Each structure stands twice: as C-alpha cells, then as structure tokens.
mmCIF file of C-alpha atoms in Angstrom:
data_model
loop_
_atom_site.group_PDB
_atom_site.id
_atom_site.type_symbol
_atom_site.label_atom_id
_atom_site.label_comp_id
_atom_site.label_asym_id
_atom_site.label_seq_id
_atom_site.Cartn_x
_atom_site.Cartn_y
_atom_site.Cartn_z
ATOM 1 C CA UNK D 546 107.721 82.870 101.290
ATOM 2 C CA UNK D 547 105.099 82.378 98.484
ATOM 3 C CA UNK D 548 104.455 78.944 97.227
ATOM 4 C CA UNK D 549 104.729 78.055 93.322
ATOM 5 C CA UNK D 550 101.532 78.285 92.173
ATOM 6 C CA UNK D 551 99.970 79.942 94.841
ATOM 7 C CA UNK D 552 98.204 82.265 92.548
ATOM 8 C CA UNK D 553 95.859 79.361 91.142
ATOM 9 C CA UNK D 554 93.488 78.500 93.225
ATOM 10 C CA UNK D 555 92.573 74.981 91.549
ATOM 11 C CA UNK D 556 88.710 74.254 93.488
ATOM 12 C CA UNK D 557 86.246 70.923 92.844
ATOM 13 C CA UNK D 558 84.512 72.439 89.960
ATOM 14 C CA UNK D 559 87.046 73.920 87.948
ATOM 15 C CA UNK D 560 90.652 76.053 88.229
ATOM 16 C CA UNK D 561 90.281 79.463 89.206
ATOM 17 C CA UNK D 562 92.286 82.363 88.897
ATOM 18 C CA UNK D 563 91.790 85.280 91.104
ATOM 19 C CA UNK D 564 94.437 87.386 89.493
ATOM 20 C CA UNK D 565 92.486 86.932 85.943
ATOM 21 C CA UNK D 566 88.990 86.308 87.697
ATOM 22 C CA UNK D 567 88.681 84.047 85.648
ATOM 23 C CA UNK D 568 88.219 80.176 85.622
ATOM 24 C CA UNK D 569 89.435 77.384 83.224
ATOM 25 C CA UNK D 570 86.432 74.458 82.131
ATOM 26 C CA UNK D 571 84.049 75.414 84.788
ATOM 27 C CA UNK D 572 81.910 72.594 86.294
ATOM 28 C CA UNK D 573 79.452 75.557 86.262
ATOM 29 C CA UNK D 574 78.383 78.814 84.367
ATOM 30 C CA UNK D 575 80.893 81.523 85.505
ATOM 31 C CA UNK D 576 81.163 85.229 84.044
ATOM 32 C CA UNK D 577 84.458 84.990 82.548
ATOM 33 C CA UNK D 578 85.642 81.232 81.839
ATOM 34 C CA UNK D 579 89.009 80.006 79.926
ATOM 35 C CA UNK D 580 87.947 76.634 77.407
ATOM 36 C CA UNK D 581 90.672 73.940 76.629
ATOM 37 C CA UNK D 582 88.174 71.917 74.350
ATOM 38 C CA UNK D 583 84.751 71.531 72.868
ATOM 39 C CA UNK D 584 83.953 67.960 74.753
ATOM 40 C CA UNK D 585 81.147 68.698 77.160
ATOM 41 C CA UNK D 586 82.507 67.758 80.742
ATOM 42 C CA UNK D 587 85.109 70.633 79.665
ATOM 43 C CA UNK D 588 82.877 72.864 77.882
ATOM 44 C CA UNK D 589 79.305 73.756 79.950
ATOM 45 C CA UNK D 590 76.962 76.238 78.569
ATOM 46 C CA UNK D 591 76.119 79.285 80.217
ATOM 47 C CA UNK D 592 79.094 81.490 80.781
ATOM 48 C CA UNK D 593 79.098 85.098 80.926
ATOM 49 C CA UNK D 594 81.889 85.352 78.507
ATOM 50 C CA UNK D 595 83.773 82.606 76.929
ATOM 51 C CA UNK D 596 87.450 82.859 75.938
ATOM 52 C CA UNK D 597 88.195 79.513 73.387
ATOM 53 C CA UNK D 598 90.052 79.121 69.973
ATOM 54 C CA UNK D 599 87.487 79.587 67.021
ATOM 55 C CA UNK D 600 87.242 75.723 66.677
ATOM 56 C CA UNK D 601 86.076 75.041 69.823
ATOM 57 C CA UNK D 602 83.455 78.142 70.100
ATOM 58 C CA UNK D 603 82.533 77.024 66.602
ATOM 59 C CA UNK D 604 81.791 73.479 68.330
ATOM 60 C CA UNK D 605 80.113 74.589 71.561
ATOM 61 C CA UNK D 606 78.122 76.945 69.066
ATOM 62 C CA UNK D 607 76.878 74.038 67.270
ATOM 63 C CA UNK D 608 75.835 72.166 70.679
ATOM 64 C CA UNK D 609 74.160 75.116 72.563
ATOM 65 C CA UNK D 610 73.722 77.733 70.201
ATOM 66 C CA UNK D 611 75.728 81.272 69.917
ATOM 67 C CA UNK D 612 78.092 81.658 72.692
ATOM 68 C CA UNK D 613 79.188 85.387 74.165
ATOM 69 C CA UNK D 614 82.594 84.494 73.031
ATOM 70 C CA UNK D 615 86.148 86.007 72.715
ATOM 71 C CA UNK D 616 88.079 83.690 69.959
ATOM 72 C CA UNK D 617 91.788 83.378 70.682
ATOM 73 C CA UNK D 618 94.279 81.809 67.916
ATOM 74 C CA UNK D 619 96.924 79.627 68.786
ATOM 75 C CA UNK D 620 100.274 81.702 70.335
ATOM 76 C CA UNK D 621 98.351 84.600 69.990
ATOM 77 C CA UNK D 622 99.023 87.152 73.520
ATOM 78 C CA UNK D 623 96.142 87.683 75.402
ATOM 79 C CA UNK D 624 95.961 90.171 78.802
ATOM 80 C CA UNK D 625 93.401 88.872 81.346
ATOM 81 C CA UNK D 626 93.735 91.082 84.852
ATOM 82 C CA UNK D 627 97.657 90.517 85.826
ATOM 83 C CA UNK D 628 97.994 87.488 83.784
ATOM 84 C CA UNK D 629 99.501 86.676 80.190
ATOM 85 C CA UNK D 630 97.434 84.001 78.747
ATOM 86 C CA UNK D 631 97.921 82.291 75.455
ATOM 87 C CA UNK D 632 96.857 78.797 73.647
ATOM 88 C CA UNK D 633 98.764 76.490 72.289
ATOM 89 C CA UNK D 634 98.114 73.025 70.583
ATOM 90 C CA UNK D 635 96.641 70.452 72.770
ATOM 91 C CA UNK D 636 96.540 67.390 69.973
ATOM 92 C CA UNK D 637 93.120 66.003 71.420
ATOM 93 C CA UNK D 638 90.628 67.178 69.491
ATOM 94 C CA UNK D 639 89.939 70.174 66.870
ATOM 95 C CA UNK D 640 90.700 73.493 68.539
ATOM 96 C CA UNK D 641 91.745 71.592 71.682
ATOM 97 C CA UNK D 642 94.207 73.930 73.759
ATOM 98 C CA UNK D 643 96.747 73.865 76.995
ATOM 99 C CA UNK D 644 96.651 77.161 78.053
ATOM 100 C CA UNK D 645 99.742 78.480 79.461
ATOM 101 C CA UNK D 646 99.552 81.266 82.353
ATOM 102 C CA UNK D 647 102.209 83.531 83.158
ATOM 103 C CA UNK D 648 101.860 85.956 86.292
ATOM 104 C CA UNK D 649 105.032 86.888 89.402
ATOM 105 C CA UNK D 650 107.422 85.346 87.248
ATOM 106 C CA UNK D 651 105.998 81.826 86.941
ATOM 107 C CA UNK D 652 104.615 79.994 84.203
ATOM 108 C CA UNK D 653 101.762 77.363 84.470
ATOM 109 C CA UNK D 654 100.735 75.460 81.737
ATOM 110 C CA UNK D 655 96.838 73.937 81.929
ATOM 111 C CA UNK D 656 96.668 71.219 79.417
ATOM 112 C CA UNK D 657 93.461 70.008 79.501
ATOM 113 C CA UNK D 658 93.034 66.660 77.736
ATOM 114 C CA UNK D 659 96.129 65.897 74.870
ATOM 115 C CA UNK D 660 98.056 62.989 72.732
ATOM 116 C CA UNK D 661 101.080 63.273 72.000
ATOM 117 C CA UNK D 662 100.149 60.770 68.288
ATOM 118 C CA UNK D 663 99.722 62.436 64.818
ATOM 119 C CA UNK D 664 96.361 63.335 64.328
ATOM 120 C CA UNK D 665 95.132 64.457 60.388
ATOM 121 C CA UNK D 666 91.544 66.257 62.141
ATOM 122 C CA UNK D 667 93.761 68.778 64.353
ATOM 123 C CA UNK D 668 96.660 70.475 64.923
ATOM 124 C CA UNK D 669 99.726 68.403 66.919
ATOM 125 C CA UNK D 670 100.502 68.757 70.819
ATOM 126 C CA UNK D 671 102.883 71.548 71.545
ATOM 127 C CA UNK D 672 105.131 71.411 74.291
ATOM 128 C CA UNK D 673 105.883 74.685 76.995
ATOM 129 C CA UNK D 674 108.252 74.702 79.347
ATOM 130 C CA UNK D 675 106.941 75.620 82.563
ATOM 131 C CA UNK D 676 106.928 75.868 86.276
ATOM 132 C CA UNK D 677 103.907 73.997 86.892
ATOM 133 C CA UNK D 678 102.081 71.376 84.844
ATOM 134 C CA UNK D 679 98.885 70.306 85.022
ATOM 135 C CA UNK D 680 97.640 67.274 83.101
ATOM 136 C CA UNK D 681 94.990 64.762 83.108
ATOM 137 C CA UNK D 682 95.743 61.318 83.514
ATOM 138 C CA UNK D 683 92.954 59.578 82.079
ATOM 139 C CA UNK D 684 94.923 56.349 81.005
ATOM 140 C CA UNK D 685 97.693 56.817 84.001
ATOM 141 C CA UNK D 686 98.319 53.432 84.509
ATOM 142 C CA UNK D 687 101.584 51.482 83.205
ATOM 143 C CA UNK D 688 98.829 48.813 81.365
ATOM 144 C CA UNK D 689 97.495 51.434 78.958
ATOM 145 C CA UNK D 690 100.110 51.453 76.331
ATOM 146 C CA UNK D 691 98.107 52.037 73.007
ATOM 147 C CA UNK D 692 98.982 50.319 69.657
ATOM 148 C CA UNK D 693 99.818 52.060 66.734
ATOM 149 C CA UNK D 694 97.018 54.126 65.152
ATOM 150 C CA UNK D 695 97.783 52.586 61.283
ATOM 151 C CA UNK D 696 97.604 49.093 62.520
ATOM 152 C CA UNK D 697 94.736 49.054 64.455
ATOM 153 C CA UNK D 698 93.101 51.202 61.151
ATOM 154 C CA UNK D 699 94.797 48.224 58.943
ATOM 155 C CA UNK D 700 92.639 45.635 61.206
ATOM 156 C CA UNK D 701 89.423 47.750 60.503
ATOM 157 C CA UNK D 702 89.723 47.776 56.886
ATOM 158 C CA UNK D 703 90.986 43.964 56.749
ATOM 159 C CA UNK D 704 87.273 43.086 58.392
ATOM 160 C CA UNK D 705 84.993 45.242 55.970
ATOM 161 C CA UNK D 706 87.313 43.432 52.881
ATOM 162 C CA UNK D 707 86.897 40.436 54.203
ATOM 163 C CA UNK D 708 83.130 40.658 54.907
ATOM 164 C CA UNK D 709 81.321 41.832 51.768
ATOM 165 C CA UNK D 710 78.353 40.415 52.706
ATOM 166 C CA UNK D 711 77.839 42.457 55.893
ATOM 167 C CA UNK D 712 79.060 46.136 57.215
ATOM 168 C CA UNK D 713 81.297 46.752 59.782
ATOM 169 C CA UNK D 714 79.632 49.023 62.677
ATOM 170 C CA UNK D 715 81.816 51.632 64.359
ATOM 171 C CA UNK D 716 81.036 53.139 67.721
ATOM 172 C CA UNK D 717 83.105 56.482 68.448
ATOM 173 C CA UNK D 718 82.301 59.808 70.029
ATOM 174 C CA UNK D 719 80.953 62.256 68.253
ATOM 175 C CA UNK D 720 83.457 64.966 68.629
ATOM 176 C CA UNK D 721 86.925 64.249 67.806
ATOM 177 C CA UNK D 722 87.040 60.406 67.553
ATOM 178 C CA UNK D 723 84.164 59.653 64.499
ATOM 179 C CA UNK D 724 85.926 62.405 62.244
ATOM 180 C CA UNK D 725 89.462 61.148 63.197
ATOM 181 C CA UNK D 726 88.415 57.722 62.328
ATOM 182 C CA UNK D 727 87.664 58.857 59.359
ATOM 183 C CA UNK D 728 90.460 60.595 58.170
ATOM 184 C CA UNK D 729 92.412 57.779 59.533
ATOM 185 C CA UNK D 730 90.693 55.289 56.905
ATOM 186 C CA UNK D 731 91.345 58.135 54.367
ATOM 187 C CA UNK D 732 94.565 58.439 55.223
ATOM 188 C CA UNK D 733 95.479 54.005 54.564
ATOM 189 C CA UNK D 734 93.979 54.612 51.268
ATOM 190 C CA UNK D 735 90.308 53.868 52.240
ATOM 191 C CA UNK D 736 88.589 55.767 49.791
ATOM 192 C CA UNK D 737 85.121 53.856 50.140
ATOM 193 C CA UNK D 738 82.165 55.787 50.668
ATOM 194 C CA UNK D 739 81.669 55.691 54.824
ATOM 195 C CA UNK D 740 78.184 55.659 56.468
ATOM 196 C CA UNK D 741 77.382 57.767 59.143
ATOM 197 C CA UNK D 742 74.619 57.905 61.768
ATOM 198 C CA UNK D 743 72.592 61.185 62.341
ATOM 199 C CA UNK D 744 74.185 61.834 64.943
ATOM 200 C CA UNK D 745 77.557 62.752 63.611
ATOM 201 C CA UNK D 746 76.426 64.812 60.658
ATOM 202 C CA UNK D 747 76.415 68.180 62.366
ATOM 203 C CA UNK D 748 80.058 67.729 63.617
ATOM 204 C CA UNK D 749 81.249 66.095 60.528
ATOM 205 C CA UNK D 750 79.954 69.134 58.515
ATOM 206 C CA UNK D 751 81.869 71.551 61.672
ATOM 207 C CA UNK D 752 85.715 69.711 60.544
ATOM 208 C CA UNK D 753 84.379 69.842 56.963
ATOM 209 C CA UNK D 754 84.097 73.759 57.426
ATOM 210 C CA UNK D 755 87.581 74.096 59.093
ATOM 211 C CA UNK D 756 89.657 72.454 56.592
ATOM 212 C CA UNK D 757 89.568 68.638 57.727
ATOM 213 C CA UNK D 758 88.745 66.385 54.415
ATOM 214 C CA UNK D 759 86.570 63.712 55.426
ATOM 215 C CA UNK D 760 85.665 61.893 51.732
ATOM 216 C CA UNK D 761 82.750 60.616 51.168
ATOM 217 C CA UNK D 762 80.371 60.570 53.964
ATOM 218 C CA UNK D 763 76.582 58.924 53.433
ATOM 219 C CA UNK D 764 73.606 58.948 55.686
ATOM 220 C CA UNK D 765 73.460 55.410 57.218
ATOM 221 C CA UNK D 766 69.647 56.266 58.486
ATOM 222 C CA UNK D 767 67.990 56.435 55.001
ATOM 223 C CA UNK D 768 70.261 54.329 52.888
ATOM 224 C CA UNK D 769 68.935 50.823 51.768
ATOM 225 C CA UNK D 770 70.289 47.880 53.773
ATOM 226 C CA UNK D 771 71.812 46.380 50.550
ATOM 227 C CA UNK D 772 74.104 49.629 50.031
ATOM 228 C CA UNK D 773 75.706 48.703 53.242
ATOM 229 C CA UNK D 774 76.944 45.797 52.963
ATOM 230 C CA UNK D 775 80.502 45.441 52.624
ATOM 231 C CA UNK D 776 80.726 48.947 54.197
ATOM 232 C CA UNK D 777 81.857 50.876 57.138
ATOM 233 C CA UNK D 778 79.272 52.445 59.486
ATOM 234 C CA UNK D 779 80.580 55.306 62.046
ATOM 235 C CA UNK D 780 77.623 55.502 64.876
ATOM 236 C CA UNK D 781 77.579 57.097 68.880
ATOM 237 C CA UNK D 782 78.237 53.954 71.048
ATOM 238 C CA UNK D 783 75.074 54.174 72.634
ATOM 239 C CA UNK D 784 73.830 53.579 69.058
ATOM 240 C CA UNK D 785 75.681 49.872 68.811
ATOM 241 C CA UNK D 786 73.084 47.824 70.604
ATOM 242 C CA UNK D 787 69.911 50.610 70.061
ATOM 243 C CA UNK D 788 67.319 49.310 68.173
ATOM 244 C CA UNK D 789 68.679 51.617 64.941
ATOM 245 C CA UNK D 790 71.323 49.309 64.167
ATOM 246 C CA UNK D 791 68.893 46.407 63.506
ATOM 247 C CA UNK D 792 68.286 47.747 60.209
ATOM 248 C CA UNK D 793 71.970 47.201 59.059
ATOM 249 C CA UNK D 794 73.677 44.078 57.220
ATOM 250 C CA UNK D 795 74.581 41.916 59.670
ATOM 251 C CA UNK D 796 77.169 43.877 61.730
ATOM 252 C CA UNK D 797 80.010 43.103 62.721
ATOM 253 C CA UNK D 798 80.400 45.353 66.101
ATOM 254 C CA UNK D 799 83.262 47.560 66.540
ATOM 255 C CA UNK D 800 84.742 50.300 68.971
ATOM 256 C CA UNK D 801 87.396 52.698 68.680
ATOM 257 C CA UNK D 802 88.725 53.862 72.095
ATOM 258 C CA UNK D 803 91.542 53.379 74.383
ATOM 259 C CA UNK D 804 89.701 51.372 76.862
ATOM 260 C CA UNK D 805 89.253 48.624 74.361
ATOM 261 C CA UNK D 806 92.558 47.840 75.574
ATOM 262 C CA UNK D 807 90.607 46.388 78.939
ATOM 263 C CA UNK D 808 88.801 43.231 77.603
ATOM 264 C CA UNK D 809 86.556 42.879 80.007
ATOM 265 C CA UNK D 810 85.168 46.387 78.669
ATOM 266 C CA UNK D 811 84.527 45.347 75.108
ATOM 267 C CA UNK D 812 82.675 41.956 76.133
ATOM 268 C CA UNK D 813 80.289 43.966 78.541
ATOM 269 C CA UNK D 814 79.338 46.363 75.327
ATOM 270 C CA UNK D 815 79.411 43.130 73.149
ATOM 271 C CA UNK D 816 82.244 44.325 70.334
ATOM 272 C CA UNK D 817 83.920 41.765 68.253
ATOM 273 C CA UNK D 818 86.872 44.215 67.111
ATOM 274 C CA UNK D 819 87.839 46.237 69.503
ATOM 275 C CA UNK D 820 90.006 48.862 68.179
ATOM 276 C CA UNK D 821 92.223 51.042 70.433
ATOM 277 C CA UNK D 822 92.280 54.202 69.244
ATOM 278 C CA UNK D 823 92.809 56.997 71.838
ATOM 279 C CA UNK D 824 92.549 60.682 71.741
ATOM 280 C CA UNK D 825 93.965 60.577 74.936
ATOM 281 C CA UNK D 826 98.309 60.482 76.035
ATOM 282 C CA UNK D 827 98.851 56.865 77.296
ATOM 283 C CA UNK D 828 100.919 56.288 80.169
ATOM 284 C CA UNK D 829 104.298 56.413 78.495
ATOM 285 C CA UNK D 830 103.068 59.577 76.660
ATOM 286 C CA UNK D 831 102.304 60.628 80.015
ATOM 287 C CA UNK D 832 105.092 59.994 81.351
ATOM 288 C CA UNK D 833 107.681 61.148 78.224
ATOM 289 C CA UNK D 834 105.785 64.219 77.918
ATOM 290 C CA UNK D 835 106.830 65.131 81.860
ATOM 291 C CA UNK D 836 110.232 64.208 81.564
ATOM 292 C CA UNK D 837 110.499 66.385 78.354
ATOM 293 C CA UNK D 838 108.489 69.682 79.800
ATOM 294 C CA UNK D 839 110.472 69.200 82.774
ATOM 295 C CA UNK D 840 108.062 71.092 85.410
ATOM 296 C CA UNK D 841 109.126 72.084 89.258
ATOM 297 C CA UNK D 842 106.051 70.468 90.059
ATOM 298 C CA UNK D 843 103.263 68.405 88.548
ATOM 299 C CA UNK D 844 99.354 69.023 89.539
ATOM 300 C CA UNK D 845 96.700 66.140 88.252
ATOM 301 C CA UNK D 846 93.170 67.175 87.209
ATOM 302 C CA UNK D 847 91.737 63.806 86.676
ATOM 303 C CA UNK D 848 91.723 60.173 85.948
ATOM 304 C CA UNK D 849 94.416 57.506 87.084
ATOM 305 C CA UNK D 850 96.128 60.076 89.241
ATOM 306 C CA UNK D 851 97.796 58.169 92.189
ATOM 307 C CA UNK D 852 99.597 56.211 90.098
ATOM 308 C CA UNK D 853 100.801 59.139 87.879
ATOM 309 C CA UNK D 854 101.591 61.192 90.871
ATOM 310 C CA UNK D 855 103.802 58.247 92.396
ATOM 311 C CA UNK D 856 105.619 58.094 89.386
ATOM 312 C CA UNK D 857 106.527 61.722 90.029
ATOM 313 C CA UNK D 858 107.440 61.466 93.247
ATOM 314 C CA UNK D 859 109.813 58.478 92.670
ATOM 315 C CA UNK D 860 111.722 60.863 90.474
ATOM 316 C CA UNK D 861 111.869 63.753 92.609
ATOM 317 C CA UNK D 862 109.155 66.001 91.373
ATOM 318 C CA UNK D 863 106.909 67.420 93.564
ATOM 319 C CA UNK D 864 103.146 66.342 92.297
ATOM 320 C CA UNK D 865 99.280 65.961 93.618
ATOM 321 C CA UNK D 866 96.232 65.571 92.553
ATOM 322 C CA UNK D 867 93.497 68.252 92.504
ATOM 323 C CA UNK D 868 90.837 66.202 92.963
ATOM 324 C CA UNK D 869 88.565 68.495 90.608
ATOM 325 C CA UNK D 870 85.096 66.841 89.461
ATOM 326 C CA UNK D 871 82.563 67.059 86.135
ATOM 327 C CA UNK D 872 85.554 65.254 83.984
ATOM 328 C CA UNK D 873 84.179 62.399 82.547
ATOM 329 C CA UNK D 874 86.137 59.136 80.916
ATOM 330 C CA UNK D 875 83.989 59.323 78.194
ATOM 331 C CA UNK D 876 83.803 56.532 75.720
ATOM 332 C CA UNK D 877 87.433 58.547 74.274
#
C-alpha cells in the first residue's frame, strides 16, 4: 500500500517532485524549479526555468538579472507532468506563495515561509485544506509569541518624537521587512519623510512598482546630518554598527525582527529598542494555523522543528522533519 506523500521525494537541498520533475526552492540550479519567495536561501539563481508569481520573478530579476521565467498568478491552474499546481497567498513577503500539489488523489500544500498577521506590502496568508502540510518552523518554540505589530510601531514613533535632537536608526532586511516597516509607520499616521540607506532603494522602488505606497522615502547617504535629526532611518543590519552610520545624528539603534524577542540577541548587536516585528508565523500561529488546515500529516522544512513536531504528535498527527538545508534564519 502506497504511503501519503510518497510521490514527493523531499531531499537535503530542496523538495523534489519526480512526477512534475520538478523541484520547489532548490539549494541548487535545477532545469525546472517551483519558487515560494524572492528571499535568497529560497530563491538561487541559475535555474533552467523558473516557475514564480510575477512579484517574486520581478524580485529575483532585480537581484540577478532576467530570469527564464514562467509567471503564475495566485489560484491560477497550472499542469506540470501529472501534477496540478497552483499558488496561493503565503503572507510573508510580496509575491510570497504556498504552493499546493495535487497528484493520485492527494493534496500537498508547500508553504514556504508565512504569517498569519495583516500585512499592508502583500497579499494575506490563505489557508488549503490538505493531506499533507509542510511548513517551516522558524520561531517553533512556545517562547516566541510576538507582540502586536501597531504597538511595537507605536514604541518606534514614541522614540523619534521624543528625540528631536537625534534620528532613530532602523535595521531590517531588505526584502519584505524595510518596506513593511514602512507602510507600517504609514499606516499609524507617520507621514514624516523616512530615510533610507542605499541599500534598500532598488527594492523600495520594486513594491513602489507593484502597488505598495511607501510615502516619502529620502536617501539617508547624501542627506545633511542636520536633516536627520528627529527622523527615522531604515538601513540593512549589517549597516547598524558599519562605519556609514557614523555620519548620522546621534542614533538611537533599533531592530525590527522576531528574534528581538531573545534579549540576549539585541545586546550582542548593541540595539536600544528592539522591536519585534516578524514576517514569520509565531508559535501559536504555528500551531492555530495546523489545527485549522487540519492535515493527515505534518512535514517540517526548517527551523525549531522538534519542538513543533512534538506538538503534533501529542495530538495525534503524524509529523517529521525533513531535515532540508540552505534555509537561513535570516535577520526576519
């Protein structure tokens, strides 16, 4: 008797499927490879042909240059060997996508990284019922229970008010969490012109093109030190102890990501306001999100795993991890 699933063949550097010969975020260039997300430890260069939504060839375009690409829209049918594939709304980033599988009667769902919060840069996490489910588990651990979004925004804002003499500098990736920290500061009312480092401008001009207002975003590398006081600086967080922000007003060093929620990680990169801001499912989204998909089984790509596969077990679905590698925790 077959085995659920037994038509996946999930291997260290990525998922393949024989029946599609295809893979999903190869660790490696591939001739036919399935994208969830524009992030790099998900989407390589290289590939013979690249099946994505336009968003996230648009991205990996603007990191390596035109990409032999086949752009898929959300819910839209696709026919790859014997299997029906289609993307659906992953909530992590822009054009991030759980692609769902069907083949022999079973459905698996591949949902790369997702959130299950509101998100004004992309489009919401959409739920498929399915046989098997396979999810990350970057923040699987019962600790990681992230705050709510306009709060931690509300504590951003309060330090830039209440520090007109100095700027307030932001470290967040590049992709995904600068542009939704901006449209989260948008979004409280922060209407402010917001600095940016060099860095982001490419990306910020990629939402700009697909329909995510940003407001007013200024060049942090040429503008005068004087302009930026009292302001808010968005930079990479390599950038927050580089020699580049020695230029700015005094600042006061921030971080948005959900490991800020471990302290011992925001004194070792020296921030004074950590803010946790994840564009990653914490454990109780995790965990909510299984009970409401309600899988026959649950396979884990990466992160916290044991604990989230324990969890599973303790409630009588059937779960592992897959042990893949190349996924990264990135500074989320």
């Amino acid at each position: 008797m077959a085995k659920l699933g037994d038509w996946i063949d999930p291997q260290r550097g990525g998922i393949y499927i024989p029946a599609a010969d295809a893979w999903i975020d190869p660790s490696s260039p591939r001739a036919r490879a399935l994208i969830t997300h524009g992030h790099a430890d998900h989407a390589r260069s290289g590939h013979g042909t690249v099946w994505a939504t336009p968003e996230t060839l648009a991205i990996m375009g603007a990191r390596y240059g035109p990409q032999p690409g086949v752009p898929v829209r959300y819910g839209q049918p696709l026919i790859l060997g014997e299997v029906a594939v289609r993307f659906v709304p992953a909530g992590h980033v822009l054009g991030s996508a759980q692609i769902v599988l069907s083949h022999r009667g079973e459905t698996i769902v591949v949902s790369g990284d997702y959130k299950r919060r509101a998100d004004p840069t992309c489009a919401p996490f959409e739920p498929v019922k399915c046989d098997v489910f396979i999810t990350e588990a970057t923040f699987g651990l019962p600790v990681f229970r992230h705050p709510d979004t306009r709060e931690e925004v509300a504590r951003l804002i309060a330090a830039v008010r209440a520090n007109p003499a100095r700027c307030v500098l932001v470290g967040a990736y590049a992709l995904g969490k600068a542009q939704r920290v901006i449209a989260e500061l948008r979004a409280a009312g922060f209407d402010d012109p917001i600095y940016i480092h060099g860095a982001m401008q490419k990306l910020c001009d990629l939402y700009l093109a697909h329909g995510v207002p940003l407001g007013e975003l200024r060049p942090a590398t040429v503008a005068n030190k004087g302009d930026m006081a009292g302001r808010i600086i968005i930079a990479p967080p390599a950038a927050l102890q580089d020699r580049w922000s020695r230029r700015l007003p005094d600042p006061i060093t921030a971080m948005a990501s959900g490991w800020m929620r471990v302290r011992q990680r925001a004194v070792q990169r020296g921030v004074e306001l950590p803010l946790i801001l994840s564009d990653h499912a914490d454990w109780d989204e995790l965990t909510e999100t299984l009970t409401e998909i309600a899988p026959r089984e649950v396979w884990v790509t990466h992160g916290r795993e044991d604990a989230l596969v324990h969890w599973c077990t303790t409630r009588q679905i059937k779960a592992r991890a897959l042990a893949l590698v190349g996924y990264e925790d990135e500074d989320d």
